[in-house]
Every structure is written in C-alpha cells, then in structure tokens.
Coordinates of C-alpha atoms in Angstrom, one line a residue:
Chain A
M1 CA 35.0 -0.7 5.6
L2 CA 32.3 -1.1 2.9
E3 CA 29.6 1.3 1.9
L4 CA 26.4 0.0 0.3
V5 CA 23.8 2.2 -1.4
G6 CA 20.1 1.3 -1.3
T7 CA 16.7 3.0 -1.6
P8 CA 15.4 4.6 1.6
A9 CA 11.9 3.1 2.3
A10 CA 11.5 4.5 5.9
P11 CA 13.7 7.3 7.2
G12 CA 15.9 7.0 10.3
M13 CA 19.3 6.1 11.6
A14 CA 20.6 3.1 13.5
A15 CA 24.0 1.7 14.5
G16 CA 24.6 -1.8 15.8
P17 CA 25.6 -5.4 15.1
V18 CA 24.4 -7.0 11.9
V19 CA 22.0 -10.0 12.3
R20 CA 21.5 -11.9 9.1
L21 CA 18.2 -13.7 8.7
G22 CA 17.3 -16.7 6.7
S23 CA 20.9 -17.9 6.5
A24 CA 20.5 -20.8 9.0
R25 CA 19.6 -24.0 7.2
R26 CA 17.3 -26.5 8.8
R27 CA 18.8 -30.0 9.1
S28 CA 16.7 -32.6 7.4
R29 CA 14.7 -34.6 9.8
V30 CA 14.8 -38.4 10.1
R31 CA 11.4 -40.0 10.1
R32 CA 10.3 -41.6 13.4
A33 CA 7.3 -43.8 14.0
A34 CA 4.1 -42.3 12.5
S35 CA 2.6 -41.7 16.0
D36 CA 5.7 -39.6 16.9
E37 CA 5.5 -37.7 13.6
Q38 CA 1.8 -37.0 14.3
S39 CA 2.5 -35.7 17.8
G40 CA 5.4 -33.8 16.4
I41 CA 3.3 -31.8 13.9
A42 CA 0.6 -31.3 16.5
G43 CA 3.2 -29.8 18.9
A44 CA 4.6 -27.6 16.2
I45 CA 1.2 -26.3 15.2
A46 CA 0.4 -25.6 18.9
A47 CA 3.7 -23.7 19.2
A48 CA 2.9 -21.7 16.1
Q49 CA -0.5 -20.9 17.5
A50 CA 0.9 -19.8 20.8
A51 CA 3.4 -17.5 19.0
L52 CA 0.7 -16.0 16.8
A53 CA -1.6 -15.5 19.8
A54 CA 1.2 -13.6 21.6
L55 CA 1.8 -11.5 18.5
M56 CA -1.9 -10.6 18.3
E57 CA -1.7 -9.3 21.8
S58 CA 1.1 -7.0 21.0
V59 CA 0.1 -5.5 17.6
G60 CA -1.9 -2.4 17.7
D61 CA -3.1 -1.9 14.1
D62 CA -5.9 -3.6 12.3
E63 CA -3.9 -4.4 9.2
A64 CA -1.4 -6.5 11.1
A65 CA -4.0 -8.2 13.3
G66 CA -6.0 -9.2 10.2
I67 CA -3.0 -11.1 8.8
L68 CA -2.4 -12.8 12.1
A69 CA -6.0 -13.8 12.5
F70 CA -6.0 -15.3 9.0
Q71 CA -2.9 -17.4 9.8
M72 CA -4.4 -18.5 13.1
A73 CA -7.6 -19.6 11.3
L74 CA -5.5 -21.7 8.8
L75 CA -3.8 -23.5 11.7
E76 CA -7.3 -24.5 13.1
D77 CA -8.6 -25.7 9.7
D78 CA -9.3 -29.4 9.3
E79 CA -8.8 -28.9 5.5
I80 CA -5.1 -28.4 6.4
T81 CA -4.6 -30.7 9.4
R82 CA -6.4 -33.7 7.9
P83 CA -4.3 -34.0 4.7
V84 CA -1.2 -33.5 6.7
A85 CA -2.2 -36.4 9.0
E86 CA -3.0 -38.5 6.0
G87 CA 0.4 -37.7 4.5
I88 CA 2.1 -38.9 7.7
A89 CA -0.1 -42.0 7.8
G90 CA 1.0 -42.7 4.2
G91 CA 4.7 -42.7 5.2
A92 CA 5.8 -39.0 4.9
T93 CA 7.8 -37.2 7.6
A94 CA 5.9 -34.5 9.5
D95 CA 7.8 -31.7 7.8
A96 CA 7.3 -33.2 4.3
A97 CA 3.6 -33.7 4.9
W98 CA 3.2 -30.2 6.2
S99 CA 5.3 -28.7 3.4
N100 CA 3.3 -30.5 0.7
V101 CA 0.0 -29.4 1.9
M102 CA 1.0 -25.8 2.4
S103 CA 3.1 -25.5 -0.8
A104 CA 0.1 -26.7 -2.9
L105 CA -2.0 -24.0 -1.2
I106 CA 0.7 -21.4 -1.8
A107 CA 1.0 -22.4 -5.4
D108 CA -2.8 -22.0 -5.8
Y109 CA -2.7 -18.5 -4.4
E110 CA 0.3 -17.5 -6.4
S111 CA -1.3 -18.5 -9.6
S112 CA -4.5 -16.5 -8.9
D113 CA -5.6 -13.8 -11.4
D114 CA -6.4 -11.6 -8.5
A115 CA -3.6 -9.5 -6.9
Y116 CA -5.3 -9.8 -3.5
F117 CA -4.9 -13.5 -3.5
R118 CA -1.4 -13.5 -4.9
G119 CA -0.5 -11.1 -2.0
R120 CA -1.8 -13.6 0.6
A121 CA 0.7 -16.2 -0.7
A122 CA 3.3 -14.4 1.4
D123 CA 1.2 -14.9 4.5
L124 CA 0.9 -18.6 3.7
T125 CA 4.6 -19.0 3.1
D126 CA 5.3 -17.2 6.4
L127 CA 3.0 -19.7 8.2
R128 CA 4.6 -22.7 6.4
E129 CA 8.1 -21.6 7.6
R130 CA 7.0 -20.8 11.1
V131 CA 5.6 -24.3 11.6
L132 CA 8.7 -25.9 10.0
D133 CA 10.9 -23.9 12.4
A134 CA 8.9 -25.1 15.3
L135 CA 9.1 -28.7 14.0
A136 CA 12.9 -28.6 13.6
G137 CA 13.3 -27.0 17.0
T138 CA 15.3 -24.2 15.4
D139 CA 13.0 -21.5 16.7
A140 CA 13.3 -18.2 14.9
Q141 CA 16.6 -16.6 15.4
I142 CA 16.6 -14.2 18.3
I143 CA 17.0 -10.6 17.2
A144 CA 18.3 -8.5 20.0
P145 CA 17.0 -4.9 20.2
G146 CA 19.5 -2.5 18.6
S147 CA 20.4 -4.9 15.8
I148 CA 20.6 -4.1 12.1
V149 CA 18.8 -6.9 10.5
V150 CA 19.8 -7.9 7.0
A151 CA 17.6 -10.2 5.0
E152 CA 16.6 -11.0 1.5
D153 CA 13.0 -10.1 2.3
L154 CA 11.0 -10.2 5.5
A155 CA 7.5 -11.5 6.3
P156 CA 5.2 -9.0 8.0
S157 CA 4.6 -11.3 11.0
R158 CA 8.3 -11.5 11.5
F159 CA 8.6 -7.8 11.3
L160 CA 5.9 -7.4 13.9
A161 CA 7.5 -10.0 16.2
T162 CA 10.7 -8.1 16.4
D163 CA 11.7 -5.4 18.9
W164 CA 13.0 -2.7 16.7
S165 CA 14.0 -0.2 19.4
G166 CA 17.3 1.3 18.4
G167 CA 17.6 -1.0 15.4
G168 CA 16.9 -1.0 11.7
L169 CA 16.2 -3.2 8.7
V170 CA 18.0 -3.7 5.4
L171 CA 16.4 -5.8 2.7
Q172 CA 18.3 -7.0 -0.3
R173 CA 15.2 -7.0 -2.4
G174 CA 11.9 -5.4 -1.5
G175 CA 10.4 -2.2 -2.6
T176 CA 9.3 1.0 -1.0
T177 CA 5.6 0.1 -1.4
S178 CA 5.8 -3.4 0.1
H179 CA 3.8 -4.3 3.1
V180 CA 6.9 -4.3 5.3
A181 CA 7.8 -0.8 4.1
I182 CA 4.4 0.5 5.0
L183 CA 4.7 -1.0 8.5
A184 CA 8.2 0.3 8.9
R185 CA 7.1 3.9 8.1
S186 CA 4.2 3.7 10.4
R187 CA 6.3 2.4 13.2
G188 CA 9.3 4.7 12.6
V189 CA 11.8 1.8 11.9
P190 CA 14.6 2.8 9.6
L191 CA 14.4 0.7 6.4
L192 CA 16.7 0.5 3.4
V193 CA 15.6 -1.7 0.4
G194 CA 17.2 -2.9 -2.8
V195 CA 20.8 -3.1 -1.6
G196 CA 21.5 -6.2 -3.6
A197 CA 23.5 -9.3 -2.6
I198 CA 25.7 -8.8 0.5
D199 CA 28.2 -11.2 1.9
L200 CA 28.8 -10.5 5.5
D201 CA 29.0 -12.2 8.9
D202 CA 26.7 -11.8 11.8
A203 CA 27.8 -9.4 14.5
T204 CA 29.7 -7.2 12.1
E205 CA 29.2 -3.6 13.2
A206 CA 27.1 -1.5 10.8
L207 CA 25.7 2.0 10.4
L208 CA 22.4 2.4 8.7
D209 CA 21.4 5.8 7.5
S210 CA 18.1 5.6 5.6
H211 CA 17.9 9.3 5.1
E212 CA 20.9 9.1 2.9
G213 CA 20.2 5.5 1.7
L214 CA 23.6 4.2 3.1
L215 CA 24.7 1.1 4.9
V216 CA 28.2 1.2 6.1
I217 CA 29.7 -2.1 7.1
D218 CA 32.6 -2.3 9.6
P219 CA 33.0 1.5 9.7
D220 CA 36.2 3.2 10.5
T221 CA 36.4 6.0 13.1
A222 CA 35.9 8.8 10.6
A223 CA 32.7 7.1 9.3
R224 CA 31.4 6.7 12.8
E225 CA 32.0 10.3 13.6
R226 CA 30.3 11.4 10.4
F227 CA 27.3 9.1 11.2
E228 CA 27.0 10.5 14.8
R229 CA 27.2 14.1 13.6
R230 CA 24.5 13.4 11.0
R231 CA 22.4 11.6 13.7
T232 CA 22.7 14.5 16.1
A233 CA 21.9 17.0 13.3
H234 CA 18.8 15.0 12.3
E235 CA 17.5 14.9 15.9
D236 CA 18.2 18.6 16.4
R237 CA 16.7 19.5 13.1
A238 CA 13.5 17.4 13.7
R239 CA 13.0 19.2 17.0
A240 CA 13.5 22.6 15.4
D241 CA 11.3 21.8 12.4
R242 CA 8.4 20.8 14.6
L243 CA 8.1 24.4 15.8
H244 CA 7.1 25.4 12.2
L245 CA 4.4 22.8 11.8
A246 CA 1.4 24.9 12.9
S247 CA 2.3 28.1 11.2
E248 CA 1.9 29.3 7.6
A249 CA 5.0 28.9 5.5
R250 CA 6.8 32.1 4.5
T251 CA 10.3 32.7 3.2
A252 CA 12.6 34.9 5.2
G253 CA 11.7 37.7 2.7
G254 CA 8.0 37.2 3.6
A255 CA 6.8 35.5 0.4
R256 CA 3.9 33.1 1.2
V257 CA 4.4 29.5 0.1
R258 CA 1.6 27.1 0.2
V259 CA 2.5 23.7 1.6
M260 CA 0.1 20.9 0.9
I261 CA 0.3 17.2 1.4
N262 CA 0.2 14.2 -0.9
V263 CA -2.2 11.4 0.2
A264 CA -2.1 7.8 -1.0
R265 CA -4.6 6.4 1.5
P266 CA -7.4 8.3 3.4
E267 CA -6.3 6.7 6.7
E268 CA -3.1 8.8 6.6
L269 CA -5.2 11.9 7.3
D270 CA -6.2 10.6 10.7
A271 CA -2.8 11.6 12.1
I272 CA -2.8 15.1 10.6
D273 CA -4.4 18.4 11.8
P274 CA -6.0 20.0 8.7
A275 CA -5.0 23.4 10.1
H276 CA -1.4 22.5 9.5
V277 CA -1.8 22.2 5.8
D278 CA -2.8 24.5 2.9
G279 CA -4.7 21.7 1.3
I280 CA -4.1 18.4 -0.4
G281 CA -2.1 18.9 -3.6
L282 CA -2.4 15.3 -4.7
V283 CA -4.7 12.5 -3.8
R284 CA -3.6 9.3 -5.5
T285 CA -6.6 7.2 -6.3
E286 CA -4.8 4.0 -7.2
F287 CA -5.5 2.6 -3.7
L288 CA -9.1 2.3 -4.6
F289 CA -8.2 -0.1 -7.4
H290 CA -5.5 -2.3 -5.8
D291 CA -5.9 -5.7 -4.2
R292 CA -9.4 -6.3 -5.2
R293 CA -11.2 -8.3 -7.8
E294 CA -13.6 -5.7 -9.2
L295 CA -13.4 -2.0 -10.0
P296 CA -14.7 0.3 -7.2
S297 CA -18.2 1.5 -7.7
E298 CA -19.2 5.2 -8.0
E299 CA -20.8 5.1 -4.6
E300 CA -17.7 3.7 -2.9
Q301 CA -15.5 6.3 -4.7
Y302 CA -17.8 9.1 -3.8
R303 CA -17.8 8.2 -0.1
V304 CA -14.0 8.2 -0.1
Y305 CA -13.6 11.5 -2.0
R306 CA -16.3 13.1 0.2
R307 CA -14.5 12.0 3.4
I308 CA -11.2 13.5 2.2
A309 CA -13.0 16.7 1.1
E310 CA -14.7 17.1 4.4
W311 CA -11.5 16.5 6.3
A312 CA -10.0 19.5 4.4
Q313 CA -12.7 21.8 5.7
G314 CA -12.8 24.0 2.5
R315 CA -9.1 23.8 1.7
P316 CA -8.4 22.7 -1.8
V317 CA -8.2 19.0 -2.5
T318 CA -6.7 18.0 -5.8
I319 CA -7.7 14.5 -6.8
R320 CA -5.8 12.8 -9.6
T321 CA -7.7 10.5 -11.9
L322 CA -6.5 6.9 -11.9
D323 CA -2.8 6.8 -12.8
A324 CA -2.4 3.1 -13.5
G325 CA 0.3 1.5 -15.6
G326 CA 4.0 2.1 -15.6
D327 CA 5.2 0.8 -12.2
K328 CA 1.6 0.6 -11.0
P329 CA -0.2 -2.3 -12.7
I330 CA -3.8 -3.1 -12.0
P331 CA -5.0 -6.6 -12.9
G332 CA -7.8 -6.6 -15.5
L333 CA -7.2 -2.9 -16.4
T334 CA -3.5 -2.3 -17.3
R335 CA -1.9 -4.2 -20.1
D336 CA 0.4 -7.1 -19.3
G337 CA 3.7 -7.5 -21.0
E338 CA 4.3 -4.0 -22.4
S339 CA 7.9 -4.0 -23.5
N340 CA 8.3 -0.5 -21.9
P341 CA 5.5 0.2 -19.5
F342 CA 6.7 3.7 -18.5
L343 CA 6.3 4.7 -22.2
G344 CA 3.2 2.6 -22.6
V345 CA -0.6 2.8 -22.1
R346 CA -0.6 4.5 -18.7
G347 CA -2.3 7.5 -17.0
V348 CA -4.7 9.3 -19.2
R349 CA -3.9 7.1 -22.1
L350 CA -5.3 4.1 -20.2
S351 CA -8.3 6.2 -19.0
L352 CA -9.2 7.2 -22.6
E353 CA -8.9 3.6 -23.6
R354 CA -11.3 2.7 -20.8
P355 CA -13.8 5.6 -20.7
D356 CA -16.3 3.4 -18.9
V357 CA -13.9 3.3 -15.9
L358 CA -13.0 7.0 -16.2
E359 CA -16.7 8.0 -16.3
V360 CA -17.5 6.3 -13.0
Q361 CA -14.6 8.1 -11.4
L362 CA -15.6 11.5 -12.8
R363 CA -19.2 11.0 -11.7
A364 CA -18.0 10.3 -8.1
L365 CA -15.6 13.4 -8.3
A366 CA -18.4 15.7 -9.6
R367 CA -20.6 14.6 -6.7
A368 CA -17.8 15.2 -4.2
A369 CA -17.3 18.7 -5.7
V370 CA -20.6 19.7 -4.1
V371 CA -19.3 19.0 -0.7
G372 CA -15.8 20.4 -0.8
N373 CA -13.2 22.4 -2.7
V374 CA -12.4 19.5 -5.1
K375 CA -10.2 19.8 -8.1
V376 CA -9.6 17.1 -10.7
M377 CA -6.1 16.5 -12.1
V378 CA -5.2 14.3 -15.1
P379 CA -1.9 12.4 -15.2
M380 CA 0.4 11.8 -18.2
V381 CA -1.1 14.4 -20.5
A382 CA 1.0 14.7 -23.7
V383 CA -1.2 16.5 -26.2
P384 CA -4.2 19.0 -25.7
R385 CA -6.7 16.5 -27.2
E386 CA -6.3 14.2 -24.2
L387 CA -7.2 16.8 -21.7
D388 CA -10.1 18.1 -24.0
R389 CA -11.6 14.6 -24.1
V390 CA -11.5 14.3 -20.3
R391 CA -13.1 17.8 -20.1
E392 CA -15.9 16.8 -22.5
L393 CA -16.6 13.7 -20.4
L394 CA -16.6 15.7 -17.2
G395 CA -19.1 18.1 -18.6
K396 CA -21.3 15.2 -19.8
V397 CA -21.3 13.5 -16.4
V398 CA -22.3 16.7 -14.6
R399 CA -25.2 17.2 -17.0
D400 CA -26.2 13.5 -16.7
L401 CA -26.1 13.7 -12.9
N402 CA -28.1 17.0 -12.7
A403 CA -30.6 15.7 -15.2
A404 CA -31.1 12.6 -13.0
G405 CA -31.6 14.9 -10.0
V406 CA -28.3 14.1 -8.4
E407 CA -26.3 17.0 -6.9
A408 CA -23.1 17.5 -8.8
A409 CA -20.8 20.4 -9.6
L410 CA -18.2 21.0 -12.3
P411 CA -14.8 20.9 -10.5
P412 CA -11.8 22.8 -11.9
L413 CA -9.8 20.5 -14.2
G414 CA -6.0 20.6 -14.5
M415 CA -3.1 18.6 -15.7
M416 CA 0.0 17.0 -14.5
V417 CA 3.1 18.3 -16.2
E418 CA 5.3 15.2 -16.5
V419 CA 5.6 14.4 -20.2
P420 CA 8.3 16.7 -21.9
A421 CA 6.0 17.4 -24.9
A422 CA 3.5 19.0 -22.5
A423 CA 6.2 20.7 -20.4
L424 CA 7.6 22.4 -23.4
A425 CA 4.2 23.6 -24.8
V426 CA 2.1 24.4 -21.7
E427 CA 0.3 27.3 -23.4
C428 CA -1.4 24.9 -25.8
F429 CA -3.5 23.2 -23.1
D430 CA -7.0 24.2 -21.9
T431 CA -6.2 23.7 -18.3
E432 CA -7.1 25.5 -15.1
F433 CA -3.9 24.5 -13.2
Y434 CA -0.6 22.8 -13.6
S435 CA 1.0 20.3 -11.3
I436 CA 4.5 19.1 -11.9
G437 CA 5.1 15.4 -11.4
S438 CA 8.8 15.7 -10.9
N439 CA 9.5 12.0 -10.6
D440 CA 8.2 11.2 -14.1
L441 CA 9.2 14.5 -15.6
L442 CA 12.8 13.9 -14.5
Q443 CA 12.9 10.3 -15.8
Y444 CA 11.5 11.4 -19.2
L445 CA 13.7 14.5 -19.5
M446 CA 16.8 12.4 -18.7
A447 CA 15.7 9.2 -20.4
A448 CA 16.7 7.5 -17.2
S449 CA 14.4 4.9 -15.7
R450 CA 13.6 5.8 -12.1
D451 CA 13.6 2.2 -10.9
E452 CA 17.1 1.6 -12.1
P453 CA 19.4 2.2 -9.1
A454 CA 22.5 2.5 -11.3
L455 CA 21.0 5.7 -12.9
A456 CA 20.1 7.4 -9.6
T457 CA 22.4 10.3 -10.2
L458 CA 20.8 11.0 -13.6
S459 CA 17.4 11.5 -11.9
K460 CA 18.6 14.6 -10.1
P461 CA 17.3 17.9 -11.5
G462 CA 19.6 19.6 -13.9
P463 CA 19.5 22.7 -16.1
A464 CA 16.8 21.3 -18.4
F465 CA 14.5 20.6 -15.4
W466 CA 15.1 24.1 -13.9
R467 CA 14.4 25.8 -17.2
V468 CA 11.1 24.0 -17.6
L469 CA 10.1 24.9 -14.0
R470 CA 11.0 28.5 -14.4
E471 CA 9.2 29.0 -17.6
L472 CA 6.1 27.2 -16.4
C473 CA 6.0 29.4 -13.2
E474 CA 6.4 32.6 -15.3
Y475 CA 3.6 31.4 -17.7
G476 CA 1.3 30.5 -14.8
D477 CA 1.9 33.9 -13.1
A478 CA 1.2 35.8 -16.3
H479 CA -2.0 33.9 -17.0
G480 CA -3.3 33.4 -13.5
R481 CA -3.0 29.7 -13.5
E482 CA -1.7 27.9 -10.4
V483 CA 1.5 26.0 -10.7
S484 CA 2.4 23.4 -8.0
L485 CA 4.8 20.5 -7.7
C486 CA 3.8 17.2 -6.2
G487 CA 6.7 14.9 -6.8
D488 CA 9.3 13.7 -4.4
L489 CA 11.4 16.8 -5.1
A490 CA 9.0 19.0 -3.2
S491 CA 9.8 16.9 0.0
D492 CA 13.5 17.2 -0.6
V493 CA 14.6 19.9 1.8
G494 CA 17.8 20.6 0.0
A495 CA 15.9 21.4 -3.2
I496 CA 13.5 23.9 -1.6
P497 CA 15.7 27.1 -2.2
E498 CA 16.0 26.4 -5.9
L499 CA 12.3 25.5 -6.2
I500 CA 11.3 28.7 -4.6
G501 CA 14.0 30.6 -6.6
S502 CA 12.4 29.3 -9.8
G503 CA 9.1 31.0 -8.9
L504 CA 7.3 28.0 -7.4
R505 CA 4.8 29.0 -4.6
T506 CA 2.9 25.8 -4.0
L507 CA 4.4 22.6 -2.9
S508 CA 2.7 19.3 -2.2
V509 CA 4.8 17.1 0.1
A510 CA 4.9 13.7 1.8
Q511 CA 3.2 14.2 5.2
A512 CA 6.1 13.0 7.2
T513 CA 8.2 15.9 5.8
L514 CA 5.6 18.7 6.3
A515 CA 7.4 20.3 9.2
A516 CA 10.8 20.0 7.6
V517 CA 9.6 21.6 4.4
K518 CA 7.9 24.5 6.2
A519 CA 11.1 25.1 8.1
A520 CA 13.2 24.9 4.9
V521 CA 10.9 27.5 3.3
S522 CA 11.4 29.9 6.3
R523 CA 15.2 29.7 5.7
V524 CA 15.0 30.7 2.0
Chain B
M1 CA -32.9 -34.4 17.4
S2 CA -31.6 -32.9 14.2
A3 CA -33.1 -29.9 12.3
T4 CA -32.2 -28.3 9.0
A5 CA -32.4 -24.6 8.1
Q6 CA -31.5 -22.6 5.0
S7 CA -31.4 -19.0 3.9
S8 CA -29.6 -16.6 1.6
V9 CA -28.1 -13.1 1.8
V10 CA -26.3 -10.7 -0.6
I11 CA -22.6 -10.0 0.2
E12 CA -22.3 -6.2 0.4
H13 CA -18.8 -6.1 1.8
E14 CA -16.6 -3.9 -0.4
V15 CA -14.1 -6.7 -1.3
G16 CA -16.3 -9.8 -1.0
L17 CA -15.1 -12.7 1.1
H18 CA -11.5 -11.6 1.6
A19 CA -9.3 -12.8 4.6
R20 CA -10.9 -10.7 7.3
P21 CA -14.6 -11.4 6.5
S22 CA -13.8 -15.1 5.9
V23 CA -12.1 -15.4 9.3
K24 CA -15.1 -13.8 11.0
L25 CA -17.5 -16.1 9.1
T26 CA -15.5 -19.3 10.0
Q27 CA -15.1 -18.3 13.6
L28 CA -18.9 -17.7 13.9
A29 CA -19.7 -21.0 12.2
K30 CA -17.4 -22.9 14.5
S31 CA -19.3 -21.6 17.5
F32 CA -22.3 -23.8 16.5
Q33 CA -22.7 -27.6 16.8
S34 CA -24.4 -27.9 13.5
R35 CA -22.8 -28.8 10.2
I36 CA -22.9 -25.5 8.3
E37 CA -22.3 -25.1 4.6
I38 CA -22.3 -22.1 2.2
A39 CA -22.6 -21.9 -1.6
T40 CA -22.8 -19.1 -4.2
A41 CA -25.5 -21.0 -6.2
A42 CA -28.5 -22.8 -4.9
E43 CA -27.5 -26.0 -6.7
G44 CA -24.0 -25.9 -5.0
P45 CA -21.2 -26.8 -4.8
W46 CA -21.7 -26.5 -1.0
I47 CA -18.6 -25.9 1.1
D48 CA -17.8 -26.2 4.8
A49 CA -18.4 -22.8 6.4
K50 CA -16.0 -23.8 9.2
S51 CA -13.0 -24.1 6.9
I52 CA -11.0 -20.9 6.1
V53 CA -9.3 -22.7 3.2
K54 CA -12.7 -23.5 1.6
V55 CA -14.3 -20.1 2.4
M56 CA -11.4 -18.1 1.1
G57 CA -11.1 -20.6 -1.8
S58 CA -14.6 -19.8 -2.9
K59 CA -13.4 -16.3 -3.9
T60 CA -16.9 -15.0 -3.4
P61 CA -17.1 -11.4 -4.8
K62 CA -19.1 -8.5 -3.7
G63 CA -22.7 -8.7 -4.9
A64 CA -22.8 -12.5 -4.8
L65 CA -25.9 -14.1 -3.3
L66 CA -24.6 -16.3 -0.5
H67 CA -26.7 -19.4 0.3
V68 CA -26.3 -20.8 3.9
R69 CA -27.6 -24.1 5.1
A70 CA -27.2 -26.0 8.4
E71 CA -28.0 -29.3 9.8
G72 CA -28.0 -30.1 13.6
E73 CA -29.6 -29.1 16.9
D74 CA -28.8 -25.4 16.5
A75 CA -29.3 -25.2 12.7
E76 CA -31.9 -22.4 12.8
T77 CA -29.9 -20.2 15.1
A78 CA -26.7 -20.8 13.2
V79 CA -28.2 -19.8 9.8
Q80 CA -29.7 -16.7 11.3
A81 CA -26.4 -15.7 13.0
I82 CA -24.4 -16.1 9.7
V83 CA -27.0 -14.2 7.7
A84 CA -26.9 -11.4 10.3
L85 CA -23.1 -11.3 10.2
V86 CA -23.2 -10.8 6.4
E87 CA -26.0 -8.2 6.7
R88 CA -24.1 -6.1 9.1
D89 CA -21.2 -6.2 6.7
F90 CA -19.0 -8.4 8.9
E91 CA -18.8 -5.8 11.7
T92 CA -18.7 -7.3 15.1
A93 CA -22.1 -7.1 16.8

C-alpha cells in the first residue's frame, strides 16, 4: 500500500483501477510511397475530424465547444494541409511532415507575448497528438468508466472525451486553476493535482479522496474501510447540508452569522439563488485582466460590476481592486522575474505604481455603486498611506464623474488584512471594513510559501493567527467596523467553530461549500 | 464574370480576433466562392480570410479597423456578410 498526497482541485471520491495515460509510446513509422503517405495523413485528419465532431455533439458548455471548433477549423485549413503535403512530396513521412508543421505553429504560439495565445498552444499540441495517434493506428487509450486516470497532464479535449462516471483524475503536475481543473469542478469529477512522479502499473487498485487530497495505491482492507466510511459520511453530510441552503445561518445559541460567497467569474452566479446568500464577500477582478492583450476598458468593467451588483438585489457586494502579482501574473502589468513575487510588487503596491490602471477600475466601481450596494476592497495593504492614496483617488474619480455629468457614488472603502504589519496595527488605518485574506495572512505569518507542498502543515492556523483574528474582531466590534474572512479557511468546515469562537460573524466562502458552511454554523 | 468589392469595419469584440470570432469569420468566408482577404491596414498585408492560421495569426486587437476585400462572382455579398458579422460582434445572426 502506498499513500500519495496532492492538492485537491475538484472535490469528490472515487475507487477503481488505475489507468496511466501517455505511457504508451508510438512505434516509429516506416515511410511508404509518397501517395500512400498522402492518403495516410488524409485518413488520419478525417479520423480526427470525426472524433472532434462527435465530441462537439456531446459537450454542453460554450467554453469546451469553442476549443473544439478552433481545432476543427485548423484541420480544414489549407495553410496546414498544404505544407504537410509539400513535406511528404519532399520525402518526409506523413507523421514527420505533420509534426513539423504543427510544431512550428505551436512554437510560434508558445513564444507569444500574449497569455491568450500561449494558452492556445495546448490546444494545438492536443491536435498534433490526436492526428499522430490516428496515423499510427494507436487510437487513444480506452478509459473505462470508473477508472482512476493518472497522467502527467491532460488536454481539455481528452478530458471531455472521457466518461468520468464513478471515476476520477490524478495529475502529476497541473494546478487548481488550470483549464482541466475548472472543467472538473463544473462537472463534479474528483481531481487531485501536483502529486509528483508516480511509478505504478495499470489496473492497480486505487482510492482517490480529493476532499482529503489523498491517493491510496493498492489499499489494504483497513484503508478500504476507512475510505468507504468517509465516502458514506460525505454523501450523508451533503444530503443533510442541503437542507440548510435556503435558511439564514445561526449558531445553536442563536447568533446570526452572515455567510457570503466569493466570486471569481460572473458566470458562477448563474447557478446560485441570491436569496441563499447574505451577499458577495469577495469579487476577484483578475478575470477581467487575464488572457487578453489589452487592459479592460471602464465601460467593460462597469458592465460586469453592474451585472454582479444587480444579481445581488441590494445585498452587499465587496469588489476587490486588481490583486495581480504573486502567483497571479498579468502580462504587460506585473513585473517579470521578481526573485520573490509573493513579497514583491503585487496587490495595492502594483496599483499605486500604475495609477492609470487603478483609476479606470475605480471609475467603473464608482459608477456601479449607483446601481447596487457596492463596496471596494484593497488587497495587500501594509501601511496606512497606501489605503489613503486609494481613498484620495476614489474621491477624485467620483468628483470627476459627477462634474462630467456621469452618475457615480462614493462606495465604502475597506482593506484586506493579510500583511502582518497591517494585522498587528489595524487601528492605524482609515478603513470602513476589514476582510481577512487568510491564505496570504497565514503564509506571511508562518513565512511558509503556500505553493510549496512540503510546507502544507505550516499553513494551518496556529496561536498567532487566532490571536490576530480575536483582536481584530474585538476591535471591529468596539468601533463598529465590519470584520469578515474571505480566504479558504472560511470554507473549511472543521475551522468554523474556532472562527465563530474568535468573534467572527461574517464569512465569505467558495460557493460549492455554501450549504456545508451554513450547516457547520448551525452546529456551533 | 468576376467582380471585386471592398469595405472596412471596426472590431468591437472585447478580445479582438481570438479563437471564437476567428472561427466564425473563416467559416463564413468559406461559404462564398470568391477569394476573400482581410487586412488591418489599407496597404496590407492582405491575408486569406478562409484560413484560421492566418486570421488568428493576424492577432487583430479590439478597436482595429479591419479591411475586407473580395474577388469573384459573389464578392459584393461576401464583403457585406463579413462586415455584418463583425458589426454584430460575431454573434450568430
């Protein structure tokens, strides 16, 4: 038996035989007559087209269909088929000719300055491999439903082509924000990432628990029983939790706890009833800046913020100004090559270095504040001067807008508490509310990088963290300033009793955990 | 009988000619007999509007003025259709 630890990227549990992907090597092909090679590549392209067409029939979401349509269009493009045919006429095998053309295109996309184009390189690589598989006759390995798939990384089209019912996915690399991770969460496929190199054979039995972040290979009876107990408990718990979804959260003692949600993309709101939440405690605005080649305009931002504020129907919506840098680089905005990006020019530090970008965002926010109950939150504040400068700029944009006859209101301005220097001197800041970013606060308090798996145990809250939280809640109570917590800790059901016990009364959680958190509050 | 037609239109799509708009543009272009080319400057370079590799490769950003020209029997209809596609922000009619 072997236990491997990884990072949960989509929650769930699965038990079944391991299927390793990408381990089968293609045999090199022997060149035949040029006419045979030409018909070989034509057949392989036709097979790939048929496979993509079948996939397009079965996928429901736009995102996936868009990738497949792009790949389909590439297969129909003379700019690809012509140089391949020329390569074969010049003496290359069909696979070499195809690989050369595609690899040159992939290299071109990979070297782009634009993150959007670099991201498309994966779609091109996926297509190159699909046609090579068809050419070699080694069609993609069959993945039986109920398998636990282990791969270094997985292409989105391959993910979509697989029947995941009863199964799960383990990636040796990959992150929780990758395309596959987003698809896995939206489709409820258990996904564990970052488990590192694994040496194991196909058909070995495995247990995947992506709540706990565990993969157990060749489990013994005791491990199986533990797994089944946890699985049953999770299913029972999920059923019971759902009963709490529509009601206000109160502790057993009757204390009201406001449970809000975090939003990273406005589409996430489509699946949620606003009546089930007390508001949005954190809108991450980074999505507006990713995968594009120019910064979002005031109008575009305004439309997005207004849509979110209207969804909330008067409930508070706390929108965070751009929190780029650290693990969230944005080409053309964040600095490349910082030796320690988590301690670098990120969050408000970057915003104050680029007031032109901040001003556009504040203008959009001030306009949206007319429509709904919008609050503005500033990340990574370390000293009062930083927040003061944002406040000055916010005042100026409201005056400018009003002077130009554009409707705008001054939204409440608050700060994230995530830098220890701010956490230990909260009374020094001219702020209307505090929101604890527990992920960063923990990594800075513990001096333990949160993307280093070996330090995962150090990133758990200890006495120093609880003291900071308690004192902040006491200060907020005494001075009438709201304190909330919007990091992953708020979604950690096991941490709820101690969070409430420390005086916290507002939580902002991942939407998938909304029912579970409300249920946990009711048991405190 | 061969005709030519030419027009121009500003790309208002939020991200410019990314994968999805490019796919729609090439699909529409292929539905015409005429040779159809696009360019981001009146003096060129002109690229084949039926090639996804070329259209994506143009990396045309939002706000760019897209020139469209066609040569062939249905040149006039083709240019009008492509301009209309860009004008309705690449939404399907």
